[in-house]
PDB file of C-alpha atoms in Angstrom:
ATOM      1  CA  MET A1222       0.000   0.000   0.000  1.00 36.00           C
ATOM      2  CA  PRO A1223       1.162   3.538  -0.718  1.00 36.00           C
ATOM      3  CA  ALA A1224       1.465   4.957   2.801  1.00 37.00           C
ATOM      4  CA  GLU A1225       4.926   4.635   4.254  1.00 37.00           C
ATOM      5  CA  ASN A1226       5.180   2.952   7.634  1.00 40.00           C
ATOM      6  CA  PRO A1227       7.736   3.957  10.289  1.00 41.00           C
ATOM      7  CA  PRO A1228      10.565   1.470  10.741  1.00 39.00           C
ATOM      8  CA  THR A1229       9.718  -1.413  13.035  1.00 41.00           C
ATOM      9  CA  ALA A1230      11.380  -1.891  16.381  1.00 39.00           C
ATOM     10  CA  ARG A1231      13.912  -4.165  14.747  1.00 39.00           C
ATOM     11  CA  THR A1232      15.519  -1.332  12.780  1.00 37.00           C
ATOM     12  CA  THR A1233      17.008   2.063  13.461  1.00 35.00           C
ATOM     13  CA  SER A1234      17.015   5.214  11.375  1.00 36.00           C
ATOM     14  CA  ARG A1235      17.980   8.848  11.754  1.00 34.00           C
ATOM     15  CA  THR A1236      15.343  11.520  12.281  1.00 40.00           C
ATOM     16  CA  GLY A1237      16.446  15.091  12.868  1.00 39.00           C
ATOM     17  CA  GLY A1238      19.983  13.948  13.536  1.00 35.00           C
ATOM     18  CA  ARG A1239      19.021  11.551  16.322  1.00 45.00           C
ATOM     19  CA  ILE A1240      19.208   7.765  16.309  1.00 44.00           C
ATOM     20  CA  ARG A1241      15.988   6.173  17.404  1.00 56.00           C
ATOM     21  CA  SER A1242      16.251   4.174  20.604  1.00 85.00           C
ATOM     22  CA  ARG A1243      15.297   0.573  19.873  1.00 85.00           C
ATOM     23  CA  ASP A1244      14.336  -0.020  23.499  1.00 89.00           C
ATOM     24  CA  ALA A1245      12.183   3.105  23.620  1.00 94.00           C
ATOM     25  CA  GLN A1246      10.448   2.250  20.368  1.00 95.00           C
ATOM     26  CA  ASP A1247       9.802  -1.293  21.564  1.00 95.00           C
ATOM     27  CA  ALA A1248       8.317   0.150  24.749  1.00 97.00           C
ATOM     28  CA  VAL A1249       5.997   2.440  22.774  1.00 98.00           C
ATOM     29  CA  LEU A1250       4.793  -0.353  20.483  1.00 98.00           C
ATOM     30  CA  SER A1251       4.225  -2.712  23.397  1.00 98.00           C
ATOM     31  CA  ALA A1252       2.365  -0.045  25.366  1.00 98.00           C
ATOM     32  CA  ALA A1253       0.110   0.798  22.431  1.00 98.00           C
ATOM     33  CA  ALA A1254      -0.741  -2.864  21.773  1.00 98.00           C
ATOM     34  CA  GLU A1255      -1.438  -3.508  25.454  1.00 98.00           C
ATOM     35  CA  LEU A1256      -3.692  -0.474  25.789  1.00 98.00           C
ATOM     36  CA  LEU A1257      -5.555  -1.351  22.615  1.00 98.00           C
ATOM     37  CA  GLU A1258      -6.562  -4.694  24.089  1.00 97.00           C
ATOM     38  CA  GLU A1259      -7.246  -3.272  27.543  1.00 97.00           C
ATOM     39  CA  VAL A1260      -9.353  -0.224  26.684  1.00 96.00           C
ATOM     40  CA  GLY A1261     -10.157  -0.488  22.969  1.00 96.00           C
ATOM     41  CA  TYR A1262      -9.108   1.829  20.175  1.00 96.00           C
ATOM     42  CA  GLN A1263     -11.256   4.732  21.369  1.00 95.00           C
ATOM     43  CA  GLY A1264      -9.660   4.531  24.794  1.00 96.00           C
ATOM     44  CA  VAL A1265      -6.082   4.676  23.511  1.00 98.00           C
ATOM     45  CA  THR A1266      -4.439   8.095  23.716  1.00 98.00           C
ATOM     46  CA  ILE A1267      -0.940   9.224  22.841  1.00 98.00           C
ATOM     47  CA  GLU A1268      -0.661  10.548  26.394  1.00 98.00           C
ATOM     48  CA  GLY A1269      -1.572   7.135  27.799  1.00 98.00           C
ATOM     49  CA  VAL A1270       0.900   5.335  25.558  1.00 98.00           C
ATOM     50  CA  ALA A1271       3.660   7.796  26.460  1.00 98.00           C
ATOM     51  CA  LYS A1272       3.013   7.356  30.174  1.00 98.00           C
ATOM     52  CA  ARG A1273       3.068   3.572  30.023  1.00 98.00           C
ATOM     53  CA  ALA A1274       6.125   3.473  27.769  1.00 97.00           C
ATOM     54  CA  GLY A1275       8.001   6.034  29.856  1.00 96.00           C
ATOM     55  CA  VAL A1276       8.675   8.404  26.973  1.00 96.00           C
ATOM     56  CA  ALA A1277       7.658  11.962  26.102  1.00 95.00           C
ATOM     57  CA  LYS A1278       4.568  12.484  23.958  1.00 95.00           C
ATOM     58  CA  SER A1279       6.666  14.551  21.563  1.00 94.00           C
ATOM     59  CA  THR A1280       8.956  11.559  21.090  1.00 93.00           C
ATOM     60  CA  ILE A1281       6.045   9.447  19.871  1.00 97.00           C
ATOM     61  CA  TYR A1282       4.979  12.137  17.410  1.00 95.00           C
ATOM     62  CA  ARG A1283       8.504  12.218  15.975  1.00 93.00           C
ATOM     63  CA  TRP A1284       8.158   8.535  15.100  1.00 94.00           C
ATOM     64  CA  TRP A1285       4.467   8.235  14.199  1.00 96.00           C
ATOM     65  CA  LYS A1286       2.400  10.900  12.506  1.00 94.00           C
ATOM     66  CA  SER A1287      -0.894   9.956  14.157  1.00 96.00           C
ATOM     67  CA  LYS A1288      -2.672   7.663  16.595  1.00 97.00           C
ATOM     68  CA  PRO A1289      -3.998   5.394  13.795  1.00 97.00           C
ATOM     69  CA  THR A1290      -0.522   4.736  12.379  1.00 97.00           C
ATOM     70  CA  LEU A1291       0.912   4.093  15.837  1.00 98.00           C
ATOM     71  CA  VAL A1292      -1.848   1.724  16.916  1.00 98.00           C
ATOM     72  CA  MET A1293      -1.799  -0.331  13.740  1.00 98.00           C
ATOM     73  CA  ASP A1294       2.004  -0.468  13.645  1.00 97.00           C
ATOM     74  CA  ALA A1295       1.916  -1.731  17.230  1.00 98.00           C
ATOM     75  CA  TYR A1296      -0.788  -4.261  16.510  1.00 97.00           C
ATOM     76  CA  ARG A1297       1.000  -5.467  13.384  1.00 97.00           C
ATOM     77  CA  GLN A1298       4.098  -6.228  15.430  1.00 96.00           C
ATOM     78  CA  ALA A1299       2.077  -7.929  18.187  1.00 97.00           C
ATOM     79  CA  VAL A1300       0.244 -10.183  15.725  1.00 96.00           C
ATOM     80  CA  GLU A1301       3.420 -11.059  13.816  1.00 95.00           C
ATOM     81  CA  GLU A1302       5.074 -12.121  17.062  1.00 95.00           C
ATOM     82  CA  ARG A1303       2.074 -14.233  18.080  1.00 94.00           C
ATOM     83  CA  MET A1304       1.617 -15.765  14.629  1.00 94.00           C
ATOM     84  CA  PRO A1305       4.946 -16.242  12.830  1.00 90.00           C
ATOM     85  CA  SER A1306       4.740 -17.613   9.307  1.00 90.00           C
ATOM     86  CA  ALA A1307       4.658 -21.408   9.256  1.00 91.00           C
ATOM     87  CA  ASP A1308       6.953 -23.482   7.038  1.00 94.00           C
ATOM     88  CA  THR A1309       6.033 -27.120   7.568  1.00 97.00           C
ATOM     89  CA  GLY A1310       7.005 -28.250   4.074  1.00 96.00           C
ATOM     90  CA  THR A1311       3.434 -28.745   2.877  1.00 98.00           C
ATOM     91  CA  LEU A1312       0.595 -26.366   2.057  1.00 98.00           C
ATOM     92  CA  VAL A1313      -1.838 -28.327   4.217  1.00 98.00           C
ATOM     93  CA  GLY A1314       0.518 -28.091   7.166  1.00 98.00           C
ATOM     94  CA  ASP A1315       1.233 -24.396   6.654  1.00 98.00           C
ATOM     95  CA  LEU A1316      -2.415 -23.410   6.327  1.00 98.00           C
ATOM     96  CA  THR A1317      -3.547 -25.651   9.190  1.00 98.00           C
ATOM     97  CA  SER A1318      -0.965 -24.059  11.465  1.00 97.00           C
ATOM     98  CA  PHE A1319      -1.986 -20.572  10.381  1.00 97.00           C
ATOM     99  CA  VAL A1320      -5.731 -21.122  10.705  1.00 98.00           C
ATOM    100  CA  GLY A1321      -5.300 -22.833  14.064  1.00 97.00           C
ATOM    101  CA  GLU A1322      -3.418 -19.845  15.450  1.00 97.00           C
ATOM    102  CA  LEU A1323      -5.892 -17.468  13.812  1.00 97.00           C
ATOM    103  CA  HIS A1324      -8.814 -19.126  15.571  1.00 97.00           C
ATOM    104  CA  ARG A1325      -6.943 -19.165  18.865  1.00 97.00           C
ATOM    105  CA  VAL A1326      -7.852 -15.503  19.242  1.00 96.00           C
ATOM    106  CA  ALA A1327     -11.214 -16.757  20.517  1.00 96.00           C
ATOM    107  CA  GLU A1328      -9.413 -17.919  23.667  1.00 97.00           C
ATOM    108  CA  HIS A1329      -8.614 -14.277  24.460  1.00 97.00           C
ATOM    109  CA  PRO A1330     -11.787 -12.177  24.925  1.00 96.00           C
ATOM    110  CA  LEU A1331      -9.864  -8.898  25.060  1.00 96.00           C
ATOM    111  CA  ARG A1332      -8.265  -9.627  21.682  1.00 96.00           C
ATOM    112  CA  VAL A1333     -11.652 -10.460  20.204  1.00 97.00           C
ATOM    113  CA  LYS A1334     -13.047  -7.186  21.506  1.00 96.00           C
ATOM    114  CA  ALA A1335     -10.065  -5.272  20.130  1.00 96.00           C
ATOM    115  CA  LEU A1336     -10.430  -6.806  16.661  1.00 97.00           C
ATOM    116  CA  ARG A1337     -14.135  -6.049  16.560  1.00 97.00           C
ATOM    117  CA  GLY A1338     -13.397  -2.485  17.595  1.00 97.00           C
ATOM    118  CA  LEU A1339     -10.738  -2.063  14.926  1.00 97.00           C
ATOM    119  CA  MET A1340     -13.057  -3.301  12.206  1.00 97.00           C
ATOM    120  CA  ALA A1341     -15.813  -0.954  13.369  1.00 97.00           C
ATOM    121  CA  GLU A1342     -13.438   2.000  13.563  1.00 97.00           C
ATOM    122  CA  ALA A1343     -12.239   1.372  10.014  1.00 97.00           C
ATOM    123  CA  GLN A1344     -15.812   1.834   8.789  1.00 96.00           C
ATOM    124  CA  LEU A1345     -16.359   5.072  10.699  1.00 95.00           C
ATOM    125  CA  ASP A1346     -13.059   6.966  10.723  1.00 96.00           C
ATOM    126  CA  PRO A1347     -11.499   7.872   7.342  1.00 95.00           C
ATOM    127  CA  ALA A1348      -8.154   8.584   9.037  1.00 95.00           C
ATOM    128  CA  PHE A1349      -8.096   5.062  10.449  1.00 97.00           C
ATOM    129  CA  GLU A1350      -9.290   3.248   7.336  1.00 97.00           C
ATOM    130  CA  GLU A1351      -5.976   3.211   5.456  1.00 97.00           C
ATOM    131  CA  PRO A1352      -3.715   2.098   8.361  1.00 97.00           C
ATOM    132  CA  PHE A1353      -6.203  -0.668   9.139  1.00 98.00           C
ATOM    133  CA  ARG A1354      -6.305  -1.771   5.499  1.00 97.00           C
ATOM    134  CA  GLN A1355      -2.519  -1.859   5.400  1.00 97.00           C
ATOM    135  CA  TRP A1356      -2.532  -4.232   8.344  1.00 97.00           C
ATOM    136  CA  VAL A1357      -5.189  -6.422   6.719  1.00 97.00           C
ATOM    137  CA  GLU A1358      -3.165  -6.526   3.514  1.00 97.00           C
ATOM    138  CA  SER A1359      -0.057  -7.555   5.427  1.00 96.00           C
ATOM    139  CA  ARG A1360      -1.929 -10.584   6.793  1.00 97.00           C
ATOM    140  CA  ARG A1361      -3.373 -11.423   3.377  1.00 98.00           C
ATOM    141  CA  ALA A1362       0.100 -11.170   1.854  1.00 97.00           C
ATOM    142  CA  LEU A1363       1.358 -13.777   4.310  1.00 97.00           C
ATOM    143  CA  VAL A1364      -1.397 -16.197   3.302  1.00 98.00           C
ATOM    144  CA  LYS A1365      -0.851 -15.543  -0.400  1.00 98.00           C
ATOM    145  CA  ASN A1366       2.824 -16.361   0.096  1.00 98.00           C
ATOM    146  CA  LEU A1367       1.885 -19.718   1.655  1.00 98.00           C
ATOM    147  CA  LEU A1368      -0.429 -20.431  -1.270  1.00 98.00           C
ATOM    148  CA  ALA A1369       2.209 -19.399  -3.813  1.00 98.00           C
ATOM    149  CA  ARG A1370       4.658 -21.848  -2.251  1.00 97.00           C
ATOM    150  CA  GLY A1371       1.977 -24.494  -2.618  1.00 97.00           C
ATOM    151  CA  ILE A1372       1.667 -23.700  -6.313  1.00 98.00           C
ATOM    152  CA  ASP A1373       5.453 -23.977  -6.698  1.00 98.00           C
ATOM    153  CA  ARG A1374       5.342 -27.436  -5.077  1.00 97.00           C
ATOM    154  CA  GLY A1375       2.508 -28.550  -7.344  1.00 97.00           C
ATOM    155  CA  GLU A1376      -0.033 -28.672  -4.504  1.00 97.00           C
ATOM    156  CA  LEU A1377      -2.312 -26.136  -6.190  1.00 97.00           C
ATOM    157  CA  PRO A1378      -3.019 -25.468  -9.870  1.00 96.00           C
ATOM    158  CA  PRO A1379      -0.976 -22.628 -11.403  1.00 96.00           C
ATOM    159  CA  ALA A1380      -4.201 -20.772 -12.266  1.00 95.00           C
ATOM    160  CA  THR A1381      -5.231 -20.420  -8.606  1.00 97.00           C
ATOM    161  CA  ASP A1382      -6.495 -16.905  -7.825  1.00 97.00           C
ATOM    162  CA  LEU A1383      -4.434 -16.021  -4.750  1.00 98.00           C
ATOM    163  CA  ASP A1384      -6.443 -12.930  -3.835  1.00 98.00           C
ATOM    164  CA  PHE A1385      -9.723 -14.811  -3.926  1.00 97.00           C
ATOM    165  CA  ALA A1386      -8.201 -17.713  -2.015  1.00 98.00           C
ATOM    166  CA  ALA A1387      -7.034 -15.361   0.752  1.00 98.00           C
ATOM    167  CA  ASP A1388     -10.532 -13.891   0.921  1.00 97.00           C
ATOM    168  CA  GLN A1389     -11.961 -17.386   1.279  1.00 97.00           C
ATOM    169  CA  LEU A1390      -9.623 -18.144   4.165  1.00 98.00           C
ATOM    170  CA  PHE A1391     -10.257 -14.939   6.101  1.00 98.00           C
ATOM    171  CA  GLY A1392     -13.936 -14.460   5.217  1.00 97.00           C
ATOM    172  CA  PRO A1393     -15.420 -17.121   7.541  1.00 97.00           C
ATOM    173  CA  PHE A1394     -13.058 -16.040  10.316  1.00 98.00           C
ATOM    174  CA  TRP A1395     -14.179 -12.423  10.246  1.00 98.00           C
ATOM    175  CA  TYR A1396     -17.825 -13.361   9.821  1.00 98.00           C
ATOM    176  CA  ARG A1397     -17.797 -15.579  12.890  1.00 97.00           C
ATOM    177  CA  LEU A1398     -15.702 -13.110  14.869  1.00 97.00           C
ATOM    178  CA  LEU A1399     -18.002 -10.155  14.147  1.00 97.00           C
ATOM    179  CA  VAL A1400     -21.400 -11.849  14.193  1.00 97.00           C
ATOM    180  CA  GLY A1401     -20.682 -14.464  16.839  1.00 96.00           C
ATOM    181  CA  HIS A1402     -23.209 -16.923  15.403  1.00 96.00           C
ATOM    182  CA  ALA A1403     -20.746 -19.844  15.481  1.00 97.00           C
ATOM    183  CA  PRO A1404     -17.524 -20.595  17.353  1.00 96.00           C
ATOM    184  CA  LEU A1405     -13.922 -20.336  16.235  1.00 97.00           C
ATOM    185  CA  ASN A1406     -12.227 -23.549  17.321  1.00 96.00           C
ATOM    186  CA  PRO A1407      -8.509 -24.132  16.667  1.00 96.00           C
ATOM    187  CA  PRO A1408      -9.027 -27.940  16.380  1.00 96.00           C
ATOM    188  CA  ASP A1409     -11.348 -27.295  13.412  1.00 97.00           C
ATOM    189  CA  ALA A1410      -8.487 -25.780  11.398  1.00 97.00           C
ATOM    190  CA  GLU A1411      -7.767 -29.015   9.538  1.00 97.00           C
ATOM    191  CA  VAL A1412     -11.385 -29.274   8.357  1.00 97.00           C
ATOM    192  CA  TRP A1413     -11.471 -25.619   7.272  1.00 97.00           C
ATOM    193  CA  VAL A1414      -8.276 -26.068   5.273  1.00 98.00           C
ATOM    194  CA  ALA A1415      -9.601 -29.238   3.641  1.00 97.00           C
ATOM    195  CA  HIS A1416     -12.722 -27.365   2.508  1.00 97.00           C
ATOM    196  CA  LEU A1417     -10.657 -24.431   1.246  1.00 97.00           C
ATOM    197  CA  LEU A1418      -8.186 -26.527  -0.746  1.00 97.00           C
ATOM    198  CA  GLY A1419     -10.893 -28.816  -2.090  1.00 96.00           C
ATOM    199  CA  GLY A1420     -12.753 -25.794  -3.421  1.00 95.00           C
ATOM    200  CA  LEU A1421      -9.639 -24.216  -4.924  1.00 95.00           C
ATOM    201  CA  ARG A1422      -8.568 -27.392  -6.666  1.00 92.00           C
ATOM    202  CA  GLY A1423     -12.080 -28.084  -7.916  1.00 84.00           C
ATOM    203  CA  SER A1424     -12.591 -24.552  -9.200  1.00 62.00           C
ATOM    204  CA  ALA A1425      -9.274 -24.522 -11.023  1.00 50.00           C
ATOM    205  CA  ALA A1426     -10.068 -27.874 -12.630  1.00 46.00           C
ATOM    206  CA  GLN A1427     -13.249 -26.407 -14.104  1.00 46.00           C
ATOM    207  CA  LEU A1428     -11.479 -23.468 -15.771  1.00 44.00           C
TER     208      LEU A1428
END
Protein backbone atom coordinates (compact mmCIF):
# COMPACT_ATOMS: atom_id res chain seq x y z
CA MET A 1 0.00 0.00 0.00
CA PRO A 2 1.16 3.54 -0.72
CA ALA A 3 1.47 4.96 2.80
CA GLU A 4 4.93 4.64 4.25
CA ASN A 5 5.18 2.95 7.63
CA PRO A 6 7.74 3.96 10.29
CA PRO A 7 10.57 1.47 10.74
CA THR A 8 9.72 -1.41 13.04
CA ALA A 9 11.38 -1.89 16.38
CA ARG A 10 13.91 -4.17 14.75
CA THR A 11 15.52 -1.33 12.78
CA THR A 12 17.01 2.06 13.46
CA SER A 13 17.01 5.21 11.38
CA ARG A 14 17.98 8.85 11.75
CA THR A 15 15.34 11.52 12.28
CA GLY A 16 16.45 15.09 12.87
CA GLY A 17 19.98 13.95 13.54
CA ARG A 18 19.02 11.55 16.32
CA ILE A 19 19.21 7.76 16.31
CA ARG A 20 15.99 6.17 17.40
CA SER A 21 16.25 4.17 20.60
CA ARG A 22 15.30 0.57 19.87
CA ASP A 23 14.34 -0.02 23.50
CA ALA A 24 12.18 3.10 23.62
CA GLN A 25 10.45 2.25 20.37
CA ASP A 26 9.80 -1.29 21.56
CA ALA A 27 8.32 0.15 24.75
CA VAL A 28 6.00 2.44 22.77
CA LEU A 29 4.79 -0.35 20.48
CA SER A 30 4.22 -2.71 23.40
CA ALA A 31 2.37 -0.04 25.37
CA ALA A 32 0.11 0.80 22.43
CA ALA A 33 -0.74 -2.86 21.77
CA GLU A 34 -1.44 -3.51 25.45
CA LEU A 35 -3.69 -0.47 25.79
CA LEU A 36 -5.55 -1.35 22.62
CA GLU A 37 -6.56 -4.69 24.09
CA GLU A 38 -7.25 -3.27 27.54
CA VAL A 39 -9.35 -0.22 26.68
CA GLY A 40 -10.16 -0.49 22.97
CA TYR A 41 -9.11 1.83 20.17
CA GLN A 42 -11.26 4.73 21.37
CA GLY A 43 -9.66 4.53 24.79
CA VAL A 44 -6.08 4.68 23.51
CA THR A 45 -4.44 8.09 23.72
CA ILE A 46 -0.94 9.22 22.84
CA GLU A 47 -0.66 10.55 26.39
CA GLY A 48 -1.57 7.14 27.80
CA VAL A 49 0.90 5.34 25.56
CA ALA A 50 3.66 7.80 26.46
CA LYS A 51 3.01 7.36 30.17
CA ARG A 52 3.07 3.57 30.02
CA ALA A 53 6.12 3.47 27.77
CA GLY A 54 8.00 6.03 29.86
CA VAL A 55 8.67 8.40 26.97
CA ALA A 56 7.66 11.96 26.10
CA LYS A 57 4.57 12.48 23.96
CA SER A 58 6.67 14.55 21.56
CA THR A 59 8.96 11.56 21.09
CA ILE A 60 6.05 9.45 19.87
CA TYR A 61 4.98 12.14 17.41
CA ARG A 62 8.50 12.22 15.97
CA TRP A 63 8.16 8.54 15.10
CA TRP A 64 4.47 8.23 14.20
CA LYS A 65 2.40 10.90 12.51
CA SER A 66 -0.89 9.96 14.16
CA LYS A 67 -2.67 7.66 16.59
CA PRO A 68 -4.00 5.39 13.79
CA THR A 69 -0.52 4.74 12.38
CA LEU A 70 0.91 4.09 15.84
CA VAL A 71 -1.85 1.72 16.92
CA MET A 72 -1.80 -0.33 13.74
CA ASP A 73 2.00 -0.47 13.65
CA ALA A 74 1.92 -1.73 17.23
CA TYR A 75 -0.79 -4.26 16.51
CA ARG A 76 1.00 -5.47 13.38
CA GLN A 77 4.10 -6.23 15.43
CA ALA A 78 2.08 -7.93 18.19
CA VAL A 79 0.24 -10.18 15.72
CA GLU A 80 3.42 -11.06 13.82
CA GLU A 81 5.07 -12.12 17.06
CA ARG A 82 2.07 -14.23 18.08
CA MET A 83 1.62 -15.77 14.63
CA PRO A 84 4.95 -16.24 12.83
CA SER A 85 4.74 -17.61 9.31
CA ALA A 86 4.66 -21.41 9.26
CA ASP A 87 6.95 -23.48 7.04
CA THR A 88 6.03 -27.12 7.57
CA GLY A 89 7.00 -28.25 4.07
CA THR A 90 3.43 -28.75 2.88
CA LEU A 91 0.60 -26.37 2.06
CA VAL A 92 -1.84 -28.33 4.22
CA GLY A 93 0.52 -28.09 7.17
CA ASP A 94 1.23 -24.40 6.65
CA LEU A 95 -2.41 -23.41 6.33
CA THR A 96 -3.55 -25.65 9.19
CA SER A 97 -0.96 -24.06 11.46
CA PHE A 98 -1.99 -20.57 10.38
CA VAL A 99 -5.73 -21.12 10.70
CA GLY A 100 -5.30 -22.83 14.06
CA GLU A 101 -3.42 -19.85 15.45
CA LEU A 102 -5.89 -17.47 13.81
CA HIS A 103 -8.81 -19.13 15.57
CA ARG A 104 -6.94 -19.16 18.86
CA VAL A 105 -7.85 -15.50 19.24
CA ALA A 106 -11.21 -16.76 20.52
CA GLU A 107 -9.41 -17.92 23.67
CA HIS A 108 -8.61 -14.28 24.46
CA PRO A 109 -11.79 -12.18 24.93
CA LEU A 110 -9.86 -8.90 25.06
CA ARG A 111 -8.26 -9.63 21.68
CA VAL A 112 -11.65 -10.46 20.20
CA LYS A 113 -13.05 -7.19 21.51
CA ALA A 114 -10.07 -5.27 20.13
CA LEU A 115 -10.43 -6.81 16.66
CA ARG A 116 -14.14 -6.05 16.56
CA GLY A 117 -13.40 -2.49 17.59
CA LEU A 118 -10.74 -2.06 14.93
CA MET A 119 -13.06 -3.30 12.21
CA ALA A 120 -15.81 -0.95 13.37
CA GLU A 121 -13.44 2.00 13.56
CA ALA A 122 -12.24 1.37 10.01
CA GLN A 123 -15.81 1.83 8.79
CA LEU A 124 -16.36 5.07 10.70
CA ASP A 125 -13.06 6.97 10.72
CA PRO A 126 -11.50 7.87 7.34
CA ALA A 127 -8.15 8.58 9.04
CA PHE A 128 -8.10 5.06 10.45
CA GLU A 129 -9.29 3.25 7.34
CA GLU A 130 -5.98 3.21 5.46
CA PRO A 131 -3.72 2.10 8.36
CA PHE A 132 -6.20 -0.67 9.14
CA ARG A 133 -6.30 -1.77 5.50
CA GLN A 134 -2.52 -1.86 5.40
CA TRP A 135 -2.53 -4.23 8.34
CA VAL A 136 -5.19 -6.42 6.72
CA GLU A 137 -3.16 -6.53 3.51
CA SER A 138 -0.06 -7.55 5.43
CA ARG A 139 -1.93 -10.58 6.79
CA ARG A 140 -3.37 -11.42 3.38
CA ALA A 141 0.10 -11.17 1.85
CA LEU A 142 1.36 -13.78 4.31
CA VAL A 143 -1.40 -16.20 3.30
CA LYS A 144 -0.85 -15.54 -0.40
CA ASN A 145 2.82 -16.36 0.10
CA LEU A 146 1.89 -19.72 1.66
CA LEU A 147 -0.43 -20.43 -1.27
CA ALA A 148 2.21 -19.40 -3.81
CA ARG A 149 4.66 -21.85 -2.25
CA GLY A 150 1.98 -24.49 -2.62
CA ILE A 151 1.67 -23.70 -6.31
CA ASP A 152 5.45 -23.98 -6.70
CA ARG A 153 5.34 -27.44 -5.08
CA GLY A 154 2.51 -28.55 -7.34
CA GLU A 155 -0.03 -28.67 -4.50
CA LEU A 156 -2.31 -26.14 -6.19
CA PRO A 157 -3.02 -25.47 -9.87
CA PRO A 158 -0.98 -22.63 -11.40
CA ALA A 159 -4.20 -20.77 -12.27
CA THR A 160 -5.23 -20.42 -8.61
CA ASP A 161 -6.50 -16.91 -7.82
CA LEU A 162 -4.43 -16.02 -4.75
CA ASP A 163 -6.44 -12.93 -3.83
CA PHE A 164 -9.72 -14.81 -3.93
CA ALA A 165 -8.20 -17.71 -2.02
CA ALA A 166 -7.03 -15.36 0.75
CA ASP A 167 -10.53 -13.89 0.92
CA GLN A 168 -11.96 -17.39 1.28
CA LEU A 169 -9.62 -18.14 4.16
CA PHE A 170 -10.26 -14.94 6.10
CA GLY A 171 -13.94 -14.46 5.22
CA PRO A 172 -15.42 -17.12 7.54
CA PHE A 173 -13.06 -16.04 10.32
CA TRP A 174 -14.18 -12.42 10.25
CA TYR A 175 -17.82 -13.36 9.82
CA ARG A 176 -17.80 -15.58 12.89
CA LEU A 177 -15.70 -13.11 14.87
CA LEU A 178 -18.00 -10.15 14.15
CA VAL A 179 -21.40 -11.85 14.19
CA GLY A 180 -20.68 -14.46 16.84
CA HIS A 181 -23.21 -16.92 15.40
CA ALA A 182 -20.75 -19.84 15.48
CA PRO A 183 -17.52 -20.60 17.35
CA LEU A 184 -13.92 -20.34 16.24
CA ASN A 185 -12.23 -23.55 17.32
CA PRO A 186 -8.51 -24.13 16.67
CA PRO A 187 -9.03 -27.94 16.38
CA ASP A 188 -11.35 -27.30 13.41
CA ALA A 189 -8.49 -25.78 11.40
CA GLU A 190 -7.77 -29.02 9.54
CA VAL A 191 -11.38 -29.27 8.36
CA TRP A 192 -11.47 -25.62 7.27
CA VAL A 193 -8.28 -26.07 5.27
CA ALA A 194 -9.60 -29.24 3.64
CA HIS A 195 -12.72 -27.37 2.51
CA LEU A 196 -10.66 -24.43 1.25
CA LEU A 197 -8.19 -26.53 -0.75
CA GLY A 198 -10.89 -28.82 -2.09
CA GLY A 199 -12.75 -25.79 -3.42
CA LEU A 200 -9.64 -24.22 -4.92
CA ARG A 201 -8.57 -27.39 -6.67
CA GLY A 202 -12.08 -28.08 -7.92
CA SER A 203 -12.59 -24.55 -9.20
CA ALA A 204 -9.27 -24.52 -11.02
CA ALA A 205 -10.07 -27.87 -12.63
CA GLN A 206 -13.25 -26.41 -14.10
CA LEU A 207 -11.48 -23.47 -15.77
